[in-house]
PDB file of C-alpha atoms and ligand atoms in Angstrom:
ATOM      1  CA  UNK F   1      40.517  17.119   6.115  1.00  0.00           C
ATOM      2  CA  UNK F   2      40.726  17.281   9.901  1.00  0.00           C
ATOM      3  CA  UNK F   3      38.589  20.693   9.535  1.00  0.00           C
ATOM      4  CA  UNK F   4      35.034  18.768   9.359  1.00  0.00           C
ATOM      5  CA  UNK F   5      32.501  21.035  10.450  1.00  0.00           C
ATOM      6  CA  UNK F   6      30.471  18.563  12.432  1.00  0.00           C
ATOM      7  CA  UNK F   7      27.542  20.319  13.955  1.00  0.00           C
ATOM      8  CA  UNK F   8      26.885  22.582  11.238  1.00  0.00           C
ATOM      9  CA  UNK F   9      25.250  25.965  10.861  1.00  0.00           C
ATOM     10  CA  UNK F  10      22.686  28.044   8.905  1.00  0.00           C
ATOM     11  CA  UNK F  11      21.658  25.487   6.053  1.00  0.00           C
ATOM     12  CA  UNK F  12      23.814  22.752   7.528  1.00  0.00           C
ATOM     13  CA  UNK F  13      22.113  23.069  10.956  1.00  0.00           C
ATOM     14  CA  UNK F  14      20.164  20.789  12.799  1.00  0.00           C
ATOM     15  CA  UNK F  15      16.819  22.207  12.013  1.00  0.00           C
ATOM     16  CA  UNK F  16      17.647  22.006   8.278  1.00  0.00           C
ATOM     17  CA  UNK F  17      18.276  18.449   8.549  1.00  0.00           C
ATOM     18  CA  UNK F  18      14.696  18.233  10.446  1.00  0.00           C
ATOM     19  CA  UNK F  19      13.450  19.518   7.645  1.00  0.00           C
ATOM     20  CA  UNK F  20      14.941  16.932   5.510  1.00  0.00           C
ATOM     21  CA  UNK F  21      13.868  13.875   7.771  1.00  0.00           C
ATOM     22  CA  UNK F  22      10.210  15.497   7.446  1.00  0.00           C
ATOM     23  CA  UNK F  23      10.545  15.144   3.869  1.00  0.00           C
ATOM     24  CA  UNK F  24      11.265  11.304   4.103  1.00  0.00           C
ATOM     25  CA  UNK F  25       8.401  10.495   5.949  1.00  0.00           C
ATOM     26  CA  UNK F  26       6.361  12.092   3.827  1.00  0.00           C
ATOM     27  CA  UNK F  27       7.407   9.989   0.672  1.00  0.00           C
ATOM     28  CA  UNK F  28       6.709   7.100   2.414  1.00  0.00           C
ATOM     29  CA  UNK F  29      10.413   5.956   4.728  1.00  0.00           C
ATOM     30  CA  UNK F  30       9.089   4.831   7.876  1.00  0.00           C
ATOM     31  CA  UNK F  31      11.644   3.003   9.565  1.00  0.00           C
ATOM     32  CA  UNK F  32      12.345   4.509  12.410  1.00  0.00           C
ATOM     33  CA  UNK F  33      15.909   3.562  12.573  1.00  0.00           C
ATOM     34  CA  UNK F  34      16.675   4.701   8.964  1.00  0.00           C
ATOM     35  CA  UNK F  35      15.294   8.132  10.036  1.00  0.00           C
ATOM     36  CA  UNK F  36      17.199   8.594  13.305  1.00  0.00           C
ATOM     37  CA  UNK F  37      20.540   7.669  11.674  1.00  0.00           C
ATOM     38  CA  UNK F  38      19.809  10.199   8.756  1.00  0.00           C
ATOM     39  CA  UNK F  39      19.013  12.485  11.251  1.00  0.00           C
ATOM     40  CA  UNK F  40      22.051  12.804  13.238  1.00  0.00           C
ATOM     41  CA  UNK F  41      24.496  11.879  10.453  1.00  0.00           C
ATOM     42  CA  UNK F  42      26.446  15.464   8.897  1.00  0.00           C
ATOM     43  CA  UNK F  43      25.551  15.273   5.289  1.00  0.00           C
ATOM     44  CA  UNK F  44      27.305  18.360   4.878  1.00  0.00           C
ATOM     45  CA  UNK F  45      31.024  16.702   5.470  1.00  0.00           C
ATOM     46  CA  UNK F  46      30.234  14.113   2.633  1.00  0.00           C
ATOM     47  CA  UNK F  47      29.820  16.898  -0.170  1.00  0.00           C
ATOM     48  CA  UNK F  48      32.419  19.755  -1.693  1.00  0.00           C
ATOM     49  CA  UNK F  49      32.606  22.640   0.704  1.00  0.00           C
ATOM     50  CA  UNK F  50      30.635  24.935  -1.844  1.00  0.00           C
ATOM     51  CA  UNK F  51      27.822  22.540  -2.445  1.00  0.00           C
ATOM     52  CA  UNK F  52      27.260  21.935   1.763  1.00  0.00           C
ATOM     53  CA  UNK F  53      24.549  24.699   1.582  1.00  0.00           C
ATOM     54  CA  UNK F  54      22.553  22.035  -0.631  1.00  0.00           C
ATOM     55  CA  UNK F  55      23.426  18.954   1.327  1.00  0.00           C
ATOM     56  CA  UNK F  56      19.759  18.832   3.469  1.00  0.00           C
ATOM     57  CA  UNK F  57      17.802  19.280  -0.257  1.00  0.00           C
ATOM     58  CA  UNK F  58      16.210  15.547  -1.478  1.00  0.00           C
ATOM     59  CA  UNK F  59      19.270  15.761  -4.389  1.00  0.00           C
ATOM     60  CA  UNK F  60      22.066  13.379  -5.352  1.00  0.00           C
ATOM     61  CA  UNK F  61      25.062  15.891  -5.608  1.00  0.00           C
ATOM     62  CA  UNK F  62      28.736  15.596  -7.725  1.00  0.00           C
ATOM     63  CA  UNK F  63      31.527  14.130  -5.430  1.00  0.00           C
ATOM     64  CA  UNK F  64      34.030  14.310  -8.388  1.00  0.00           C
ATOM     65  CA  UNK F  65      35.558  12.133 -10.581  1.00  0.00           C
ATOM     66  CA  UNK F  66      32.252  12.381 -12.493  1.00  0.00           C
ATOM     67  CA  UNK F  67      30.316  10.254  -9.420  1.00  0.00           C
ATOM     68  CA  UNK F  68      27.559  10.866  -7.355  1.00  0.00           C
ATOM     69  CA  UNK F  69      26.401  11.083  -3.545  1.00  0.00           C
ATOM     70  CA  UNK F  70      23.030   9.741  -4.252  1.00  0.00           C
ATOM     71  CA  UNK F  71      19.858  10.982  -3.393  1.00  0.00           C
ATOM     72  CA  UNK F  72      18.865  11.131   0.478  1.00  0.00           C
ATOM     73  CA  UNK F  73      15.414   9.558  -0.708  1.00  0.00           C
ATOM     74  CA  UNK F  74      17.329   6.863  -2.448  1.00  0.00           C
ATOM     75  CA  UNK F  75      19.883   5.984   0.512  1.00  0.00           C
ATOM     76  CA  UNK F  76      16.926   5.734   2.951  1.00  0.00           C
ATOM     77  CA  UNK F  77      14.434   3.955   0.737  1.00  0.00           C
ATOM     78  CA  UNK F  78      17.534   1.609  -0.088  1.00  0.00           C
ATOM     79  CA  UNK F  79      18.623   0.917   3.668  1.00  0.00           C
ATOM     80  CA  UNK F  80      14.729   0.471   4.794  1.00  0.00           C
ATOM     81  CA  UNK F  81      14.645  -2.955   2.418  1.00  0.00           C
ATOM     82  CA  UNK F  82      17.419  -4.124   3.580  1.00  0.00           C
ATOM     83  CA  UNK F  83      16.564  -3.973   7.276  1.00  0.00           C
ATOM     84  CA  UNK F  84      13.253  -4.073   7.012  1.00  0.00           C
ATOM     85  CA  UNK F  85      10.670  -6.698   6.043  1.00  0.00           C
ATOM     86  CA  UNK F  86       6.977  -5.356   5.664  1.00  0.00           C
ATOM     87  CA  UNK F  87       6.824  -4.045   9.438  1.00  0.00           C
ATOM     88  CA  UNK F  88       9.266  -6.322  10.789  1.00  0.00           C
ATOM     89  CA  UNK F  89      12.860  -5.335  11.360  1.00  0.00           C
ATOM     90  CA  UNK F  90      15.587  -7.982  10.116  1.00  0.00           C
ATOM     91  CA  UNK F  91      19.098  -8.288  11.763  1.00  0.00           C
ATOM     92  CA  UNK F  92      21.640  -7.986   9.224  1.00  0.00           C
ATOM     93  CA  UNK F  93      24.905  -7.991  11.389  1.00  0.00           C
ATOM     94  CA  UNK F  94      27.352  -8.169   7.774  1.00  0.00           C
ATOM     95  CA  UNK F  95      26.610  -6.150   5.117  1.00  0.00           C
ATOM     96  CA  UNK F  96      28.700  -5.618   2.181  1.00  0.00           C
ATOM     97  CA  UNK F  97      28.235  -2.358  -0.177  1.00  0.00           C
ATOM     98  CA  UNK F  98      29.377  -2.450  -3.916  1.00  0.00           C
ATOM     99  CA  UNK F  99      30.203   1.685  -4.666  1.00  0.00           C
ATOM    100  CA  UNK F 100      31.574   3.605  -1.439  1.00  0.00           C
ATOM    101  CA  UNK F 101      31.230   6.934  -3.194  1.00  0.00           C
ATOM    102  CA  UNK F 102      31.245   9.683  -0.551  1.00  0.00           C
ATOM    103  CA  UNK F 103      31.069   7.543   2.003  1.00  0.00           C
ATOM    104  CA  UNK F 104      27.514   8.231   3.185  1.00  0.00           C
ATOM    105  CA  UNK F 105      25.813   5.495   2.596  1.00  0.00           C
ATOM    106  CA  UNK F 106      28.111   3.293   3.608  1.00  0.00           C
ATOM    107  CA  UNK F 107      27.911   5.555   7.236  1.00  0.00           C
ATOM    108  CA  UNK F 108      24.591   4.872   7.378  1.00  0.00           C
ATOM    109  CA  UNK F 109      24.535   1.424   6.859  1.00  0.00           C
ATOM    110  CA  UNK F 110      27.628   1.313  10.151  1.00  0.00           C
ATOM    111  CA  UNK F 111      24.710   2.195  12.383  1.00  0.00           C
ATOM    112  CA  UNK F 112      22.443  -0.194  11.570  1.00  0.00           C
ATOM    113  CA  UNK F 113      24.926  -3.580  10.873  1.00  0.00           C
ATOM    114  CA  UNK F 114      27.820  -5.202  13.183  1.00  0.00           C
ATOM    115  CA  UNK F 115      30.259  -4.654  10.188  1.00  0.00           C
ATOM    116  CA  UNK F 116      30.306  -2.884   7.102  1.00  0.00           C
ATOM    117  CA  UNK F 117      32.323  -3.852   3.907  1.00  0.00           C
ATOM    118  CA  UNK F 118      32.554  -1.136   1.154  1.00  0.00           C
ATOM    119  CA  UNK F 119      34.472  -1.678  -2.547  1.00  0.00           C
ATOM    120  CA  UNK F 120      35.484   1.231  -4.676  1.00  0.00           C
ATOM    121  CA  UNK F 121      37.038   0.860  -8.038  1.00  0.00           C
ATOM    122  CA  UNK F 122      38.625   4.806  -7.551  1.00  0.00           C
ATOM    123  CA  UNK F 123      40.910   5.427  -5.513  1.00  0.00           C
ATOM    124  CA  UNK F 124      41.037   8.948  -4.859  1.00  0.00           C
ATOM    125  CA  UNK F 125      37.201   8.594  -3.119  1.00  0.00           C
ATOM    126  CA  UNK F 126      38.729   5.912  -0.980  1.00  0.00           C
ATOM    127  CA  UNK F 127      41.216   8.023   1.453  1.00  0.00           C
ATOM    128  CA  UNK F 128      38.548  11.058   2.057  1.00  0.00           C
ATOM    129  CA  UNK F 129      35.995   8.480   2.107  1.00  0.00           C
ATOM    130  CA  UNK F 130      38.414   7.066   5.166  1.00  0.00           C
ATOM    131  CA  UNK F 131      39.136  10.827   6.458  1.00  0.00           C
ATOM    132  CA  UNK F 132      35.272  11.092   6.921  1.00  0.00           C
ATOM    133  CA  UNK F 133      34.598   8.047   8.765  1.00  0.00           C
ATOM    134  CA  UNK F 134      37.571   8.778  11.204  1.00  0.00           C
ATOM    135  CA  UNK F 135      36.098  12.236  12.012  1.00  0.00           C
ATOM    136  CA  UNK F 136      32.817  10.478  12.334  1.00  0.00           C
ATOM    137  CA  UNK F 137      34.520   7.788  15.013  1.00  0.00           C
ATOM    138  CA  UNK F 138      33.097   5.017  13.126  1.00  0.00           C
ATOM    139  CA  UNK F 139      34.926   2.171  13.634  1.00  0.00           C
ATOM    140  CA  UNK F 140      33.068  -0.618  12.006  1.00  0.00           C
ATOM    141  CA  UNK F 141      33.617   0.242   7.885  1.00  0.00           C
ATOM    142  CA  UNK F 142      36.358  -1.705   6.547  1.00  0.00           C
ATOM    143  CA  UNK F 143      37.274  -0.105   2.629  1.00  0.00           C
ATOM    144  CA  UNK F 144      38.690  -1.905  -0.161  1.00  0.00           C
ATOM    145  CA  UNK F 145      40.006  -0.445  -3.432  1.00  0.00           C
ATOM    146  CA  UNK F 146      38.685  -3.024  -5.982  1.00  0.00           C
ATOM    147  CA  UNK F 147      36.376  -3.732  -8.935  1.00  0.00           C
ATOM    148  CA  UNK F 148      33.211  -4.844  -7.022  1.00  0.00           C
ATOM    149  CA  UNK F 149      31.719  -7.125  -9.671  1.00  0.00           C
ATOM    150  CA  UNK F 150      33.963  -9.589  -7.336  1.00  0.00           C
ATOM    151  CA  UNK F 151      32.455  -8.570  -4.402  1.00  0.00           C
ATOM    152  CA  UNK F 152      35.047  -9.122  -1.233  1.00  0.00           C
ATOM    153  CA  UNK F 153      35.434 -12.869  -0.912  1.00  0.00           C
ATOM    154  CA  UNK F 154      37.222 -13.406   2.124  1.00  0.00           C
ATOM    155  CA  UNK F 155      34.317 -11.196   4.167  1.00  0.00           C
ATOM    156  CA  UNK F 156      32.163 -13.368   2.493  1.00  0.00           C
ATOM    157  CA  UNK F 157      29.612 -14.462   3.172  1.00  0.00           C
ATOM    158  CA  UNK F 158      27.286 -11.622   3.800  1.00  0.00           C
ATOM    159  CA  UNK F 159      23.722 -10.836   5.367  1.00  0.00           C
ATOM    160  CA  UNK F 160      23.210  -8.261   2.779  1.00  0.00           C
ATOM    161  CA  UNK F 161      24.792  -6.200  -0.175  1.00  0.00           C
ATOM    162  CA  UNK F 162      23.878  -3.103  -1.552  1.00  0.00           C
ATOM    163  CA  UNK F 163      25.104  -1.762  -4.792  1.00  0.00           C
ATOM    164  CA  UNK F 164      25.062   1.527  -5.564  1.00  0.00           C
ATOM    165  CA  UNK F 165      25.664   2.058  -9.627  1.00  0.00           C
ATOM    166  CA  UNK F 166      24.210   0.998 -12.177  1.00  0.00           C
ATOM    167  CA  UNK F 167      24.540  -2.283 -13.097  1.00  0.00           C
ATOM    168  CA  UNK F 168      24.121  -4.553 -16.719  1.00  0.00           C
ATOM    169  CA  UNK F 169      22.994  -7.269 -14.789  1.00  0.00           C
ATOM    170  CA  UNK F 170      23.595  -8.809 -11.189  1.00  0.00           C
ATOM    171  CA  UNK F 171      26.845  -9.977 -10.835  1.00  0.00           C
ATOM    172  CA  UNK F 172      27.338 -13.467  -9.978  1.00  0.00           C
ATOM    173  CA  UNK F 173      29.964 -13.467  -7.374  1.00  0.00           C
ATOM    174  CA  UNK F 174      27.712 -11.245  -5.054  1.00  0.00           C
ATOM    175  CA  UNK F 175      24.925 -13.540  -5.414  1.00  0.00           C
ATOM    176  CA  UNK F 176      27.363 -15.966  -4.507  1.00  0.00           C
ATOM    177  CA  UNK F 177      28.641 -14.621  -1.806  1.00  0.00           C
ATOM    178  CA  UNK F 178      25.302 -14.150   0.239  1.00  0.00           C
ATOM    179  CA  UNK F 179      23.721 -16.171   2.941  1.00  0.00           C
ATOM    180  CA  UNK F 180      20.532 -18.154   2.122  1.00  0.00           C
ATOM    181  CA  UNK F 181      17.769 -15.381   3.976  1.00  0.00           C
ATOM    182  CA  UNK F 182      20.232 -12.441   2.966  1.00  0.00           C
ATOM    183  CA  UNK F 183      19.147  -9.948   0.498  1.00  0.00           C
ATOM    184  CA  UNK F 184      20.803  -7.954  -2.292  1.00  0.00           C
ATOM    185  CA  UNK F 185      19.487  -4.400  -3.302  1.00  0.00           C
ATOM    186  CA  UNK F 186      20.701  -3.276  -6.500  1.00  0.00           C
ATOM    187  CA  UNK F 187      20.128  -0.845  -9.679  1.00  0.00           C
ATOM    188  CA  UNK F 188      19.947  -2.546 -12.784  1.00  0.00           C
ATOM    189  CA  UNK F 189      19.450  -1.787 -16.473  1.00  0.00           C
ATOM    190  CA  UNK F 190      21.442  -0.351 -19.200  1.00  0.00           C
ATOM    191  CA  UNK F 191      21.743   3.099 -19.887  1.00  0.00           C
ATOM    192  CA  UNK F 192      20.846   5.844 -17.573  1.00  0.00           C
ATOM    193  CA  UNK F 193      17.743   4.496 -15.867  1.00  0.00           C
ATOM    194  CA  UNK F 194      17.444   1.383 -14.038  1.00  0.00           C
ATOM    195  CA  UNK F 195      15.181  -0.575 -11.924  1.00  0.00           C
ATOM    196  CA  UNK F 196      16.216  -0.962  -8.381  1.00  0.00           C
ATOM    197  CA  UNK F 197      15.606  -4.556  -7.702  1.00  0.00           C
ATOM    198  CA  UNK F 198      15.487  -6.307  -4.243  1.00  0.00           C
ATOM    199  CA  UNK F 199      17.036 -10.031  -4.653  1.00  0.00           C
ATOM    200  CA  UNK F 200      15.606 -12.464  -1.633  1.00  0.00           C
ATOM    201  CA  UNK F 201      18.412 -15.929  -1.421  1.00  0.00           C
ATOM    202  CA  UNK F 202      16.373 -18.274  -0.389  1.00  0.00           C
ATOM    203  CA  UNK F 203      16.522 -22.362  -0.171  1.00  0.00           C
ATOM    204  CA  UNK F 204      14.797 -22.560  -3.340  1.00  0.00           C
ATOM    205  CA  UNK F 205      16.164 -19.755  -5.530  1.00  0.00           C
ATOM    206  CA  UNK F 206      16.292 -16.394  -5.857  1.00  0.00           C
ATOM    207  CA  UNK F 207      13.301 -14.060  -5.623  1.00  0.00           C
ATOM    208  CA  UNK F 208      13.119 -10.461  -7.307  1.00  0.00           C
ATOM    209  CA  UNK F 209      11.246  -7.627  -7.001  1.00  0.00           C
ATOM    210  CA  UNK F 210      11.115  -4.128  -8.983  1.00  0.00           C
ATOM    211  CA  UNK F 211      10.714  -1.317  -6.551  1.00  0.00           C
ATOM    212  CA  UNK F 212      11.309   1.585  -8.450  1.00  0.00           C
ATOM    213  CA  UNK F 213      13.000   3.505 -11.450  1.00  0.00           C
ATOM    214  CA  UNK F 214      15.897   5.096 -10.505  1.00  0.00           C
ATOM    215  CA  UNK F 215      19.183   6.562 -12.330  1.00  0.00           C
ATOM    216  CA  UNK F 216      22.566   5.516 -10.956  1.00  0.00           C
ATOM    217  CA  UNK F 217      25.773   6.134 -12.767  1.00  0.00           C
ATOM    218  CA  UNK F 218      27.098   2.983 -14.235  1.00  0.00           C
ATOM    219  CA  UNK F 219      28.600   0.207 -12.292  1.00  0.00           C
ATOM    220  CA  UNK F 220      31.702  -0.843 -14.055  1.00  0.00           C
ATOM    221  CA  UNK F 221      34.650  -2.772 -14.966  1.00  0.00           C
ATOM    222  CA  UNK F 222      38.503  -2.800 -13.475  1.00  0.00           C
ATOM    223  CA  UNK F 223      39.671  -0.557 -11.015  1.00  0.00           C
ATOM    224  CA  UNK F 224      41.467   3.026 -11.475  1.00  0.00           C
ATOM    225  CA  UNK F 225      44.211   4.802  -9.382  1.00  0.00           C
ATOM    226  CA  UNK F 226      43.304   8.494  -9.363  1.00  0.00           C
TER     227      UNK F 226
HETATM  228  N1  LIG Q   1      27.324   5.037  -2.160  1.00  0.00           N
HETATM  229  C1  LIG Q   1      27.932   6.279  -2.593  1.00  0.00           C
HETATM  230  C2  LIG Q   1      27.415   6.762  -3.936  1.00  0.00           C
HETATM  231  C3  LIG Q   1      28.000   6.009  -4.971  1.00  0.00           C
HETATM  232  S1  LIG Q   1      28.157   6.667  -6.595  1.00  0.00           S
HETATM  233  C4  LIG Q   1      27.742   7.377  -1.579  1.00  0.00           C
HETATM  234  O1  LIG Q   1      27.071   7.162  -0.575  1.00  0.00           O
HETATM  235  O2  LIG Q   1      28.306   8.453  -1.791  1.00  0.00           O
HETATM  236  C5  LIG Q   1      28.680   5.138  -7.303  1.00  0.00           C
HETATM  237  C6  LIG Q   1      30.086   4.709  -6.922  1.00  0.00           C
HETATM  238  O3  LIG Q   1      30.286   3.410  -7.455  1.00  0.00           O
HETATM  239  C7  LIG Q   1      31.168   5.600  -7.532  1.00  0.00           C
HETATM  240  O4  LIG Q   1      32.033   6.063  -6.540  1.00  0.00           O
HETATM  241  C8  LIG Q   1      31.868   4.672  -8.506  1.00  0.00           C
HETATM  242  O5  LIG Q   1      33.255   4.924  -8.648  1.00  0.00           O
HETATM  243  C9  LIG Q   1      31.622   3.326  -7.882  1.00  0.00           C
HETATM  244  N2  LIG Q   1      31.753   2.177  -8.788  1.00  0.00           N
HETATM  245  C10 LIG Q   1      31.342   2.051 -10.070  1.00  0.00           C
HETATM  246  N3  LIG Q   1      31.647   0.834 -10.543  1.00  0.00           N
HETATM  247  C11 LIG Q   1      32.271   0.162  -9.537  1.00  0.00           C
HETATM  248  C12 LIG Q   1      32.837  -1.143  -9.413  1.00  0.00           C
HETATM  249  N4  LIG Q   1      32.836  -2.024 -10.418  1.00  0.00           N
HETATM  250  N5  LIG Q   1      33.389  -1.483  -8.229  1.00  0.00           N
HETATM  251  C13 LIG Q   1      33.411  -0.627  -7.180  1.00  0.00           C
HETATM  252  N6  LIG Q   1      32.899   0.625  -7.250  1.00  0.00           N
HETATM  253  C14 LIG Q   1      32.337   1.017  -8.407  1.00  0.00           C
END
């Protein structure tokens, strides 16, 4: 894994990811921020060698173990609530994610936050997951091999959380373990569509809003060692 091609070439080059950032705008992502970081960030080196040709297309793509990298429409829209209010950008300087996947998202969110806390129930994603941010030189993603429904209580508590499966319902513990004025972005329903809510903590409650269908795979239960 120390054979990353960084820089990229043909459809992994910089004008296809242009292209890509283009594409963004034009459905509607218009933090400038969220763009730049998409921008310069290899997609390519978070996807099976075979399928890097189709890393720069708006699709979520297999990662194995039956998971998902999600959608680069999804990861930006995502990221834009959470630092973003209206026009306004937020500082969110400890963010935790629930579902490190690839690792993409979680790279994206490491140049936009102080620190970055990522949970993953499988543990075969975790060490290439690792292997990526190393030849990335990000330093700021700390990985844990757990069942996030628990969310990461010692790194607790947190400016934001993002979870990226689908989940039955919010889990407790992460509302729990956010700051009142921190926000929780998160995919839930049952079955294969969901609503991607955004959860505002405030000093009188919680606040929801429905932002858009989308289809996650399932967040769930225990961890595995694969
Ligand atoms: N954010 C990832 C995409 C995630 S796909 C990326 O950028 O590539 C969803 C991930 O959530 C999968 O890797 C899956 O194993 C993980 N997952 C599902 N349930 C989980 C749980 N309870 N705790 C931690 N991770 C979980």
């Amino acid at each position: 894994m120390s054979s990353f091609n960084l820089n990229g070439i043909g459809m992994t080059s910089r004008r296809t990811r242009d292209r890509l950032i283009e594409r963004l705008r034009e459905k509607g992502i218009a933090d400038q921020r969220v763009l730049e970081t998409m921008r310069m960030l290899p997609r390519h080196i978070f996807v099976d060698e075979a399928l890097a040709h189709r890393a720069y297309e708006d699709i979520a793509l297999p990662i194995g173990f039956n998971q998902t990298i999600s959608q680069p429409y999804i990861v930006a829209l995502m990221t834009q609530v959470l630092f973003s209010d209206g026009d306004s950008a937020v500082k969110r300087e400890s963010v935790l994610e629930i579902g490190t996947g690839s690792g993409y998202q979680a790279s994206v969110l490491s140049h936009m936050a102080k620190r970055v806390y990522t949970v993953e129930r499988i543990s075969g994603l975790i060490e290439i997951a690792k292997s990526r941010f190393r030849a990335l030189k990000i330093r700021n993603i700390r990985v844990k091999h757990d069942d996030g429904n628990t969310g990461w209580e010692q790194q607790s508590p947190f400016d934001a959380i993002i979870v990226t499966a689908g989940a039955p319902a919010v889990p407790d513990a992460l509302v729990d373990q956010l700051n009142i004025g921190g926000r929780i972005v998160i995919p839930v329903g049952q079955g294969e569509s969901q609503s991607l809510l955004i959860i505002d903590k405030t000093s009188k409650g919680l606040q929801k809003t429905n932002i858009a269908d989308v289809r996650f795979v399932p967040l769930l239960r225990g961890t595995i060692e694969l």
